[in-house]
Coordinates of C-alpha atoms in Angstrom, one line a residue:
M281 CA 17.1 47.7 -6.2
N282 CA 15.5 51.1 -6.4
R283 CA 11.8 51.6 -6.9
E284 CA 11.0 53.0 -10.2
V285 CA 9.2 56.2 -9.2
Y286 CA 10.1 59.4 -10.8
M287 CA 9.7 62.9 -9.4
P288 CA 10.9 65.3 -12.1
T289 CA 11.2 69.0 -11.9
K290 CA 11.3 71.6 -14.7
S291 CA 15.1 71.8 -14.5
S292 CA 15.4 67.9 -14.5
L293 CA 13.3 67.3 -17.6
P294 CA 15.2 65.4 -20.3
D295 CA 16.3 66.8 -23.7
P296 CA 13.8 65.3 -26.1
Q297 CA 16.6 64.4 -28.6
N298 CA 17.7 61.9 -25.8
V299 CA 14.3 60.3 -25.5
A300 CA 13.5 57.2 -27.5
D301 CA 10.4 57.0 -29.7
Y302 CA 9.7 60.8 -29.0
P303 CA 6.9 61.9 -31.3
D304 CA 7.8 63.7 -34.3
N305 CA 5.5 66.8 -33.4
P306 CA 6.9 70.2 -33.2
K307 CA 4.2 71.2 -30.8
A308 CA 5.1 68.4 -28.3
V309 CA 6.6 69.6 -25.2
M310 CA 7.3 67.7 -21.7
V311 CA 5.7 68.9 -18.5
S312 CA 6.0 67.7 -14.9
A313 CA 2.7 66.4 -13.6
R314 CA 2.0 64.8 -10.4
G315 CA 5.4 63.2 -10.1
V316 CA 5.7 62.0 -13.7
I317 CA 6.7 63.4 -17.1
R318 CA 4.0 63.9 -19.5
V319 CA 4.3 64.9 -23.2
V320 CA 1.6 67.3 -24.4
E321 CA 0.5 69.3 -27.3
R322 CA -0.3 72.8 -26.3
L323 CA -3.0 74.4 -28.3
Y324 CA -3.5 78.3 -27.8
Y325 CA -6.7 80.0 -28.6
W326 CA -8.6 83.4 -27.8
D327 CA -11.4 83.0 -25.3
K328 CA -13.9 85.7 -26.3
E329 CA -15.8 85.4 -23.0
K330 CA -12.8 85.8 -20.9
H331 CA -11.3 88.3 -23.2
R332 CA -7.8 86.6 -22.9
G333 CA -5.6 83.9 -24.5
C334 CA -6.1 80.3 -23.1
E335 CA -4.4 77.1 -23.4
K336 CA -5.7 73.5 -24.3
R337 CA -3.7 70.5 -23.9
N338 CA -3.7 67.4 -25.9
Y339 CA -1.9 64.6 -23.8
L340 CA 0.2 62.4 -26.1
G341 CA 2.0 60.2 -23.6
Y342 CA 4.5 59.7 -20.9
V343 CA 8.3 59.7 -20.5
I344 CA 9.8 57.1 -18.1
G345 CA 13.5 56.6 -18.0
N346 CA 14.3 58.5 -21.5
Q347 CA 11.7 56.3 -23.2
F348 CA 8.3 57.8 -24.7
Y349 CA 5.2 55.7 -23.9
S350 CA 1.8 56.2 -25.5
N351 CA -1.1 56.7 -23.1
D352 CA -2.2 53.2 -23.7
D353 CA 1.4 51.6 -23.3
Y354 CA 1.9 53.6 -20.1
H355 CA -1.4 52.4 -18.6
R356 CA -0.4 48.7 -19.7
L357 CA 3.0 48.8 -18.3
F358 CA 2.8 51.2 -15.2
K359 CA 0.7 52.0 -12.4
R360 CA -0.2 55.5 -11.5
G361 CA 3.0 57.5 -10.4
G362 CA 5.3 55.5 -12.8
V363 CA 5.5 52.3 -10.8
K364 CA 6.2 49.4 -13.2
R365 CA 3.6 46.7 -13.0
L366 CA 4.5 43.2 -12.0
V367 CA 2.0 41.9 -14.6
E368 CA 1.2 43.8 -17.8
Q369 CA -2.5 44.8 -18.2
D370 CA -4.3 43.6 -21.3
D371 CA -5.8 46.0 -23.8
E372 CA -9.3 45.3 -22.5
S373 CA -8.3 46.3 -18.8
V374 CA -6.6 49.4 -20.1
K375 CA -9.6 50.5 -22.3
S376 CA -12.1 49.9 -19.4
G377 CA -9.9 51.8 -17.0
S378 CA -9.4 48.9 -14.8
L379 CA -6.0 50.1 -13.1
S380 CA -4.6 48.7 -10.1
L381 CA -4.1 50.6 -6.8
D382 CA -1.4 53.0 -6.2
Q383 CA 1.8 51.5 -4.6
L384 CA 2.2 52.4 -1.0
G385 CA 5.4 54.4 -0.4
S386 CA 8.5 52.9 1.1
L387 CA 9.0 53.2 4.8
E388 CA 12.5 54.0 6.3
T389 CA 12.4 51.0 8.7
K390 CA 11.7 47.6 7.6
L391 CA 11.1 44.3 9.4
A392 CA 13.6 41.6 8.5
A393 CA 12.4 38.8 10.9
E394 CA 13.3 35.4 9.4
F395 CA 13.1 36.4 5.8
P396 CA 16.9 36.7 5.2
V397 CA 17.0 33.0 6.4
Y398 CA 14.6 32.0 3.7
H399 CA 16.3 34.0 1.1
A400 CA 19.7 32.6 2.1
I401 CA 18.2 29.2 1.6
A402 CA 16.5 30.0 -1.8
Q403 CA 19.9 31.3 -3.0
E404 CA 21.7 28.1 -1.6
I405 CA 19.5 25.6 -3.3
G406 CA 19.5 27.6 -6.6
L407 CA 15.8 28.4 -6.4
T408 CA 16.3 32.1 -7.0
E409 CA 18.2 31.3 -10.1
D410 CA 15.8 28.8 -11.5
L411 CA 12.8 31.1 -11.0
A412 CA 14.4 34.0 -12.5
A413 CA 15.6 31.8 -15.5
V414 CA 12.0 30.9 -16.4
W415 CA 10.0 33.9 -15.3
G416 CA 12.4 36.9 -14.9
K417 CA 13.9 38.7 -12.0
D418 CA 10.9 40.7 -11.1
K419 CA 8.3 37.7 -11.1
A420 CA 11.0 35.5 -9.4
N421 CA 11.2 38.1 -6.5
A422 CA 7.5 38.3 -6.4
A423 CA 7.1 34.6 -6.0
L424 CA 9.6 34.5 -3.4
S425 CA 8.2 37.1 -1.5
I426 CA 4.7 35.6 -1.5
A427 CA 6.2 32.3 -0.4
Y428 CA 7.9 34.1 2.5
Q429 CA 4.6 35.5 3.4
W430 CA 3.0 32.0 3.6
L431 CA 5.9 30.6 5.4
H432 CA 5.8 33.6 8.0
T433 CA 2.1 33.6 8.5
G434 CA 1.2 29.9 8.1
S435 CA -1.5 30.7 5.7
N436 CA -1.6 30.9 2.0
A437 CA -4.1 33.9 1.9
A438 CA -2.4 35.8 -0.9
Y439 CA -5.0 38.5 -1.0
L440 CA -3.5 39.7 2.3
Y441 CA -0.1 40.2 0.8
E442 CA -0.6 44.0 0.0
S443 CA -1.2 45.0 3.4
W444 CA 1.1 42.4 5.0
S445 CA 4.2 43.4 2.8
V446 CA 4.2 47.1 4.0
N447 CA 7.4 47.6 6.2
K448 CA 8.8 44.3 5.3
L449 CA 12.3 43.6 3.9
L450 CA 11.5 41.5 0.9
P451 CA 13.0 40.9 -2.6
Y452 CA 9.8 42.5 -4.0
S453 CA 8.1 44.8 -1.6
R454 CA 5.9 46.7 -3.9
G455 CA 2.2 46.1 -3.0
I456 CA 0.2 43.6 -5.0
S457 CA -3.4 43.9 -4.9
S458 CA -5.9 41.1 -4.9
K459 CA -6.6 41.5 -8.6
E460 CA -3.0 41.8 -9.6
M461 CA -2.2 38.7 -7.3
S462 CA -4.8 36.5 -9.5
E463 CA -3.2 38.0 -12.6
F464 CA 0.3 37.2 -11.3
F465 CA -0.5 33.6 -10.5
A466 CA -2.2 33.3 -13.9
S467 CA 0.8 34.8 -15.8
L468 CA 3.3 32.1 -14.3
T469 CA 1.4 29.4 -16.1
E470 CA 1.2 31.3 -19.4
V471 CA 5.1 31.1 -20.0
S472 CA 5.6 28.6 -22.8
G473 CA 7.5 25.4 -21.6
W474 CA 7.6 26.4 -18.0
R475 CA 7.3 23.0 -16.6
K476 CA 10.1 21.6 -18.6
D477 CA 12.4 24.6 -18.0
F478 CA 11.7 24.8 -14.3
F479 CA 11.4 21.2 -13.3
N480 CA 14.4 20.1 -15.3
A481 CA 16.4 23.0 -13.7
R482 CA 15.5 21.6 -10.3
I483 CA 16.1 18.0 -11.3
S484 CA 19.5 18.9 -12.6
R485 CA 20.6 20.1 -9.2
L486 CA 20.2 16.6 -7.7
P487 CA 23.2 14.2 -7.0
D488 CA 23.8 12.0 -9.9
K489 CA 22.4 8.8 -8.3
E490 CA 19.7 10.5 -6.2
M491 CA 16.8 8.3 -5.2
L492 CA 13.4 9.9 -5.4
S493 CA 10.2 9.3 -3.4
F494 CA 6.9 9.5 -5.0
D495 CA 3.5 10.3 -3.4
A496 CA 0.1 11.6 -4.0
T497 CA -2.3 13.6 -1.9
E498 CA -5.7 15.2 -2.1
I499 CA -6.3 18.8 -2.0
A500 CA -9.8 20.2 -1.0
A501 CA -11.3 22.5 -3.7
E502 CA -14.8 23.9 -3.9
A503 CA -14.3 26.0 -7.1
A504 CA -16.6 24.5 -9.8
E505 CA -14.6 26.5 -12.5
I506 CA -11.7 24.1 -11.9
S507 CA -12.2 21.1 -14.2
Y508 CA -9.6 19.1 -12.0
A509 CA -11.8 19.6 -8.9
Q510 CA -13.7 16.4 -9.0
Y511 CA -15.4 14.2 -6.3
G512 CA -13.2 11.7 -5.0
M513 CA -12.8 9.5 -1.8
G514 CA -11.0 11.5 0.9
K515 CA -8.4 10.1 3.1
E516 CA -10.8 10.1 6.1
G517 CA -13.6 8.5 4.1
G518 CA -16.5 10.1 2.3
Y519 CA -16.6 11.9 -0.9
Q520 CA -15.4 15.3 -1.3
R521 CA -14.6 17.8 -4.2
Q522 CA -10.8 17.6 -4.5
L523 CA -8.0 17.6 -6.9
G524 CA -4.9 15.4 -6.7
L525 CA -1.2 16.6 -6.3
I526 CA 1.7 14.2 -7.0
L527 CA 5.2 15.1 -5.9
L528 CA 8.8 13.8 -6.4
V529 CA 11.2 14.5 -3.7
G530 CA 15.0 13.6 -3.6
H531 CA 16.2 11.5 -0.8
E532 CA 19.6 13.0 -0.1
S533 CA 18.8 16.6 -0.9
H534 CA 15.2 16.4 0.6
M535 CA 14.4 18.6 -2.3
P536 CA 11.0 18.6 -4.1
V537 CA 11.9 18.5 -7.7
L538 CA 8.7 18.0 -9.6
F539 CA 4.8 18.3 -9.0
R540 CA 1.9 17.8 -11.1
V541 CA -2.0 18.4 -10.5
L542 CA -4.4 15.8 -11.6
P543 CA -8.1 15.4 -11.4
G544 CA -9.5 14.5 -7.8
N545 CA -11.3 11.2 -9.1
I546 CA -8.1 9.6 -10.3
T547 CA -6.7 7.0 -7.9
D548 CA -3.2 7.0 -6.4
V549 CA -2.2 3.9 -8.1
T550 CA -2.9 5.2 -11.5
T551 CA -0.6 8.2 -11.1
V552 CA 2.7 6.4 -10.7
Q553 CA 3.4 5.6 -14.3
D554 CA 2.2 8.9 -15.4
M555 CA 4.6 10.7 -12.9
L556 CA 7.5 8.5 -14.3
F557 CA 6.5 9.3 -17.8
R558 CA 6.4 13.0 -17.1
F559 CA 9.8 12.8 -15.4
D560 CA 11.3 11.2 -18.7
E561 CA 9.4 13.8 -20.7
I562 CA 10.8 16.8 -18.8
T563 CA 14.4 15.5 -18.6
D564 CA 14.6 14.3 -22.1
S565 CA 14.4 10.7 -21.2
R566 CA 16.8 10.9 -18.4
R567 CA 15.7 7.8 -16.4
V568 CA 14.8 8.2 -12.8
F569 CA 17.7 6.5 -10.8
G570 CA 15.0 5.1 -8.5
A571 CA 11.6 5.9 -7.2
V572 CA 10.1 4.8 -3.8
V573 CA 6.4 4.3 -3.6
D574 CA 4.2 3.0 -0.7
R575 CA 2.3 -0.3 -0.3
G576 CA -0.8 1.1 -2.1
Y577 CA 1.0 0.7 -5.5
F578 CA 1.9 -3.0 -5.0
S579 CA 0.6 -5.2 -7.7
L580 CA 2.0 -7.4 -10.4
A581 CA 0.3 -5.1 -13.1
N582 CA 2.1 -2.0 -11.7
L583 CA 5.3 -3.8 -11.3
A584 CA 5.2 -5.0 -15.0
R585 CA 4.8 -1.4 -16.1
F586 CA 7.7 -0.3 -14.1
V587 CA 10.1 -3.1 -15.5
D588 CA 8.8 -2.4 -19.1
A589 CA 9.6 1.3 -18.7
G590 CA 12.9 0.6 -17.2
S591 CA 12.0 2.5 -14.1
R592 CA 14.0 1.6 -10.9
V593 CA 11.3 1.3 -8.2
I594 CA 11.2 0.2 -4.7
V595 CA 7.7 -0.7 -3.3
A596 CA 6.5 -2.2 0.0
A597 CA 4.9 -5.7 -0.5
K598 CA 1.8 -7.1 0.8
T599 CA 2.6 -10.5 2.5
D600 CA -0.7 -12.2 1.5
S601 CA 0.4 -12.7 -2.3
I602 CA 1.6 -16.3 -3.1
W603 CA 4.7 -15.4 -4.8
I604 CA 5.7 -13.1 -2.0
Q605 CA 5.1 -15.9 0.6
D606 CA 7.1 -18.3 -1.6
A607 CA 10.0 -15.8 -1.4
I608 CA 9.6 -15.5 2.4
E609 CA 9.7 -19.4 2.7
T610 CA 12.9 -19.3 0.8
A611 CA 14.5 -16.6 2.8
M612 CA 13.3 -18.0 6.1
E613 CA 16.1 -20.3 6.7
H614 CA 18.5 -17.5 6.4
L615 CA 16.8 -14.7 8.8
W616 CA 18.3 -16.1 11.9
S617 CA 21.9 -16.1 10.6
N618 CA 24.5 -13.6 11.3
A619 CA 25.2 -13.0 7.6
A620 CA 21.7 -11.7 7.3
R621 CA 21.8 -9.1 10.1
I622 CA 21.6 -5.4 9.0
P623 CA 23.8 -3.3 11.2
G624 CA 22.2 -0.4 12.7
E625 CA 18.7 -1.6 11.8
H626 CA 17.9 -4.1 14.5
C627 CA 16.6 -6.6 11.9
W628 CA 17.7 -9.3 9.4
G629 CA 17.2 -9.3 5.8
W630 CA 17.7 -11.6 2.8
T631 CA 17.2 -11.0 -0.9
V632 CA 15.3 -13.5 -3.1
P633 CA 15.3 -13.1 -7.0
V634 CA 11.9 -14.2 -8.4
H635 CA 10.2 -14.4 -11.7
P636 CA 6.4 -14.2 -10.7
G637 CA 3.7 -15.2 -13.2
F638 CA 2.5 -12.0 -14.8
E639 CA -0.9 -11.9 -16.4
D640 CA 0.4 -11.1 -19.9
G641 CA 2.7 -14.1 -19.6
G642 CA 6.0 -12.0 -19.8
N643 CA 9.1 -13.1 -18.1
R644 CA 10.4 -10.4 -15.8
K645 CA 12.8 -10.5 -12.9
L646 CA 12.2 -8.9 -9.7
W647 CA 13.9 -8.9 -6.4
V648 CA 12.0 -9.6 -3.1
H649 CA 13.7 -8.3 0.1
V650 CA 12.6 -10.2 3.2
Y651 CA 13.2 -8.8 6.7
R652 CA 12.7 -10.2 10.2
S653 CA 12.3 -7.9 13.2
D654 CA 12.2 -9.2 16.8
S655 CA 10.6 -6.1 18.0
K656 CA 7.9 -6.2 15.3
S657 CA 7.5 -9.8 16.2
H658 CA 7.0 -9.1 19.8
T659 CA 4.4 -6.4 19.2
E660 CA 2.5 -8.5 16.8
N661 CA 2.5 -11.6 18.8
T662 CA 1.5 -9.7 21.9
A663 CA -1.4 -8.0 20.2
F664 CA -2.5 -11.4 18.7
Y665 CA -2.4 -13.4 21.8
D666 CA -4.0 -10.8 24.0
E667 CA -7.1 -10.6 21.7
L668 CA -7.1 -14.5 21.4
E669 CA -7.2 -15.0 25.0
S670 CA -9.7 -12.2 25.6
F671 CA -11.9 -13.9 23.0
Q672 CA -11.6 -17.2 25.1
K673 CA -12.7 -15.2 28.4
E674 CA -15.7 -13.6 26.6
W675 CA -16.8 -17.1 25.4
L676 CA -16.9 -18.5 29.0
R677 CA -18.5 -15.2 30.4
W678 CA -21.2 -15.3 27.8
R679 CA -24.9 -15.6 28.9
P680 CA -28.2 -15.4 27.1
N681 CA -30.4 -12.3 27.5
H682 CA -33.0 -14.5 28.9
E683 CA -32.1 -17.3 31.3
G684 CA -33.1 -20.7 30.0
D685 CA -33.7 -19.5 26.4
S686 CA -31.8 -22.2 24.6
S687 CA -32.8 -21.0 21.1
E688 CA -30.8 -17.7 21.4
T689 CA -27.7 -17.9 19.2
C690 CA -24.4 -16.7 20.7
P691 CA -23.0 -14.0 18.4
L692 CA -19.4 -15.1 19.4
L693 CA -20.0 -18.2 17.0
K694 CA -19.7 -15.7 13.9
S695 CA -16.4 -14.0 15.2
R696 CA -13.5 -14.2 13.0
W697 CA -11.5 -15.6 16.0
M698 CA -13.6 -18.9 15.8
K699 CA -11.2 -20.0 12.9
Y700 CA -8.3 -20.4 15.5
F701 CA -10.2 -23.0 17.5
K702 CA -11.2 -26.6 16.7
P703 CA -15.0 -27.0 15.5
G704 CA -17.5 -28.9 17.5
I705 CA -15.5 -28.3 20.9
G706 CA -16.9 -25.8 23.5
I707 CA -20.3 -24.5 24.5
P708 CA -20.7 -20.7 24.9
G709 CA -20.8 -20.0 28.6
R710 CA -20.4 -23.5 29.6
T711 CA -17.3 -25.4 28.3
P712 CA -14.1 -23.8 26.8
L713 CA -12.9 -23.9 23.5
E714 CA -9.7 -25.7 22.3
Q715 CA -7.2 -23.9 20.2
D716 CA -6.3 -25.2 16.8
N717 CA -2.4 -25.1 16.9
D718 CA -2.0 -25.5 13.1
A719 CA -4.3 -22.5 12.5
V720 CA -2.7 -20.5 15.1
D721 CA 0.8 -21.3 13.8
A722 CA -0.4 -20.4 10.2
A723 CA -1.5 -17.0 11.4
T724 CA 1.5 -16.2 13.4
R725 CA 4.2 -17.6 11.1
Y726 CA 5.0 -14.2 9.4
F727 CA 4.9 -12.0 12.5
G728 CA 7.8 -9.9 12.5
I729 CA 8.3 -10.5 8.7
F730 CA 8.0 -7.6 6.2
C731 CA 9.0 -7.2 2.7
N732 CA 9.7 -4.9 -0.3
V733 CA 10.1 -5.5 -3.9
T734 CA 12.6 -3.8 -6.2
T735 CA 12.7 -3.8 -10.1
M736 CA 16.6 -3.4 -10.0
E737 CA 19.1 -5.7 -8.2
C738 CA 20.3 -4.5 -4.8
S739 CA 21.0 -5.8 -1.4
A740 CA 18.3 -6.0 1.4
R741 CA 20.2 -3.7 3.3
E742 CA 20.3 -1.0 0.5
A743 CA 16.8 -1.6 -0.1
M744 CA 15.9 -1.2 3.5
T745 CA 18.0 2.0 3.8
T746 CA 16.4 3.6 0.8
Y747 CA 12.8 2.9 1.7
R748 CA 13.3 4.1 5.3
V749 CA 14.0 7.5 4.0
R750 CA 10.6 7.5 2.1
D751 CA 9.0 9.2 5.2
L752 CA 10.4 12.4 4.2
I753 CA 7.8 12.9 1.5
E754 CA 5.2 12.3 4.0
K755 CA 6.9 15.1 6.2
S756 CA 7.1 17.2 3.1
F757 CA 3.3 17.0 2.5
K758 CA 2.7 17.3 6.4
G759 CA 4.8 20.4 6.5
G760 CA 3.3 22.0 3.5
K761 CA -0.3 21.4 4.9
T762 CA 0.5 22.3 8.4
N763 CA 2.8 25.5 7.7
I764 CA 1.3 26.9 4.3
E765 CA -2.2 25.4 4.3
L766 CA -1.4 23.3 1.2
D767 CA -4.4 21.2 2.0
V768 CA -6.7 23.7 0.7
V769 CA -6.8 25.5 -2.7
R770 CA -8.1 29.0 -3.0
A771 CA -8.4 29.7 -6.7
H772 CA -11.3 30.0 -9.2
G773 CA -9.5 29.2 -12.4
E774 CA -7.1 26.6 -13.4
A775 CA -4.1 28.9 -14.4
T776 CA -4.5 30.7 -11.0
M777 CA -4.7 27.4 -9.3
E778 CA -1.5 26.0 -10.8
G779 CA 0.4 29.4 -10.3
R780 CA -0.5 29.1 -6.5
F781 CA 1.1 25.6 -6.5
I782 CA 4.2 27.0 -8.1
I783 CA 4.5 29.4 -5.0
G784 CA 3.6 26.4 -2.7
F785 CA 6.3 24.4 -4.4
A786 CA 8.9 27.2 -3.8
A787 CA 7.8 27.5 -0.1
M788 CA 7.9 23.7 0.4
S789 CA 11.6 23.7 -1.1
I790 CA 12.7 26.3 1.4
L791 CA 10.9 24.5 4.3
N792 CA 12.4 21.2 3.6
R793 CA 16.0 22.6 3.4
L794 CA 15.4 24.6 6.5
Y795 CA 14.4 21.4 8.3
V796 CA 17.6 19.8 7.1
L797 CA 19.7 22.7 8.4
M798 CA 17.8 22.6 11.7
K799 CA 18.7 18.9 12.3
Q800 CA 22.6 19.3 11.6
K801 CA 25.0 19.8 14.2
T802 CA 27.3 22.7 13.9
Y803 CA 30.8 23.6 15.6
T804 CA 31.9 27.0 17.1
E805 CA 35.4 28.2 17.9
T806 CA 36.3 28.6 21.6
K807 CA 39.5 29.2 23.4
S808 CA 39.9 25.5 23.9
G809 CA 39.2 24.7 20.3
L810 CA 36.1 23.8 18.4
K811 CA 32.9 23.0 20.4
E812 CA 30.2 20.8 18.9
M813 CA 26.6 22.6 19.1
P814 CA 23.4 20.5 19.2
A815 CA 21.1 20.7 16.3
L816 CA 18.6 23.6 16.4
A817 CA 15.8 20.9 16.0
D818 CA 16.6 19.6 19.4
E819 CA 15.8 23.0 21.1
M820 CA 12.9 24.5 18.9
T821 CA 10.4 23.9 16.4
F822 CA 10.0 25.8 13.2
N823 CA 7.4 28.2 14.7
E824 CA 9.7 28.6 17.7
L825 CA 12.5 29.6 15.4
K826 CA 10.3 32.2 13.7
N827 CA 9.3 33.6 17.2
R828 CA 13.0 33.9 18.2
L829 CA 13.8 35.7 14.8
A830 CA 10.9 38.1 15.1
T831 CA 12.7 41.3 15.9
P832 CA 15.6 42.2 13.5
R833 CA 15.0 45.3 11.3
V834 CA 16.8 47.4 8.9
I835 CA 16.6 51.0 8.9
F836 CA 17.7 53.0 5.7
D837 CA 19.1 56.5 6.0
R838 CA 18.4 59.5 3.7
N839 CA 21.1 58.1 1.4
G840 CA 19.7 54.7 1.2
V841 CA 22.4 53.1 3.3
G842 CA 20.8 50.3 5.5
H843 CA 21.8 49.7 9.2
W844 CA 20.7 46.6 11.3
L845 CA 18.6 47.1 14.5
E846 CA 17.5 45.0 17.3
V847 CA 19.6 41.8 16.5
T848 CA 20.5 40.0 19.5
K849 CA 23.5 37.8 20.2
R850 CA 21.1 34.7 20.2
Q851 CA 19.7 35.6 16.9
H852 CA 23.2 35.8 15.5
G853 CA 23.8 32.3 17.0
I854 CA 20.7 30.8 15.3
A855 CA 22.0 32.2 12.0
A856 CA 25.4 30.7 12.4
R857 CA 24.1 27.3 13.4
L858 CA 21.9 27.3 10.3
G859 CA 25.2 27.9 8.3
F860 CA 24.8 31.6 7.7
P861 CA 27.1 33.4 10.2
D862 CA 27.0 36.8 8.5
L863 CA 23.1 36.8 7.9
Y864 CA 22.3 39.7 10.3
T865 CA 25.5 41.5 10.0
M866 CA 25.7 42.3 6.3
I867 CA 22.7 44.4 4.6
P868 CA 21.1 42.3 2.1
D869 CA 21.8 43.2 -1.5
W870 CA 18.5 41.6 -2.8
A871 CA 16.1 43.6 -0.6
E872 CA 14.2 46.5 -2.4
K873 CA 14.7 49.8 -0.6

């Protein structure tokens, strides 16, 4: 793609008859002025003081690509020098003369680094196509280029893009000033129906029976202008100004497919049904095949909402609920049988259909999946008995602060551990306690036991396999917060804020897919046949991968033909192991020259 910069000469001025919308003015002529074609009306007059004829020009507009633009239209659509703006200026900005900075000139040599990897992934997962379908090619390329900046630098400081993008091989390499960046973010959210069009496009790329993980996180935000930034309880305790971000991620694809921003004072639990409703709304009531949520969403009220909405949900259960304990007792006799063993998981599982008593009296069916793990049992029993025996030792070692003071009360008498000993037996520091075996047995009965509940019928093995994959959404959030600073929002308006999240969503989509590619094993041809290559993730982290791909460059000759420079054999090997063997041999057709 060539930059739209025009350097006309007198001999290259177009014929007015071939210029669209050319003014119907016999005095209008075209002149070359500072690299652009201007249309002027020449007025000649006699200057009495100079005693000679002089010329006065009335500037009518500009000609760009055989199209006439009035002065106002030109300043609205183009920067100085005929460079097309990414975001059109409004009339007020044009009238006030608030024009953006000139674009820096293209350089002959551009740093490619790992950007071709990002773009190959974006094309592979359909992100380039979906962005362009909603926002157009220019804005899609700009969004991707900003996402590459965030992934490359580990920071979402978008105001640095203009200086950072110089000499980089990007799908949109034109400079974007800080003012233009804010305008660009806001313009993304001004497209009518963008949520439905974009998220539906992402969701349609999922496998037909894809399970989805749901989670919410808090994003710190100090801007008072953002109504979503409310005081809420942070993960580490204490109140902070924050907003909520909820996310759906596909299990098989590992792809984020939908996000929504919520006020920071809304609790996680209340967002589940909202997200499922939003999913139905965006996909024209196509139901979620399955959503996996964590223990924080476990309650009969939430489960009733899921069942009534026809949502297929898996949620981790709390074992202190009476109806869950009843299911555990029903499953207990099976949890030592070979029929209940789950291969590859080192545990046993049994499914119990239940009809718990809902508050509204409704009759709804759920499935409780009960599991027993020897390793979990060992860990919990070891911790429990270590603390129990430690308490007994403290009991015998206790002494009053003042010897002989019989009025001092031993604080151990108020310990929670006292409930595991028979009352009335034992004197602190003098005689030992006696364990209450029934109390201890009751406390340890469910050690090694854990459960989840589903609103749809499935086996314990299927429920466990699906729930185990749920940690990928935690990794998605962690990767976003660690690699692109997603835990902080830097914006002073809601439109700008949500536009930034669109870029973050694109960056997270690329990052998640890259993690998948780094974990896969590949094969290379040798004289003796195919040789299995270990996964890249076993050899390097994401940051190490960026470091090892830091040097590749492309140099463009005077004819605009590109040539690769400084690509090592190892870098070709990394690209091949990611599934892109020709990445650093063919000049990208997406890069602006």
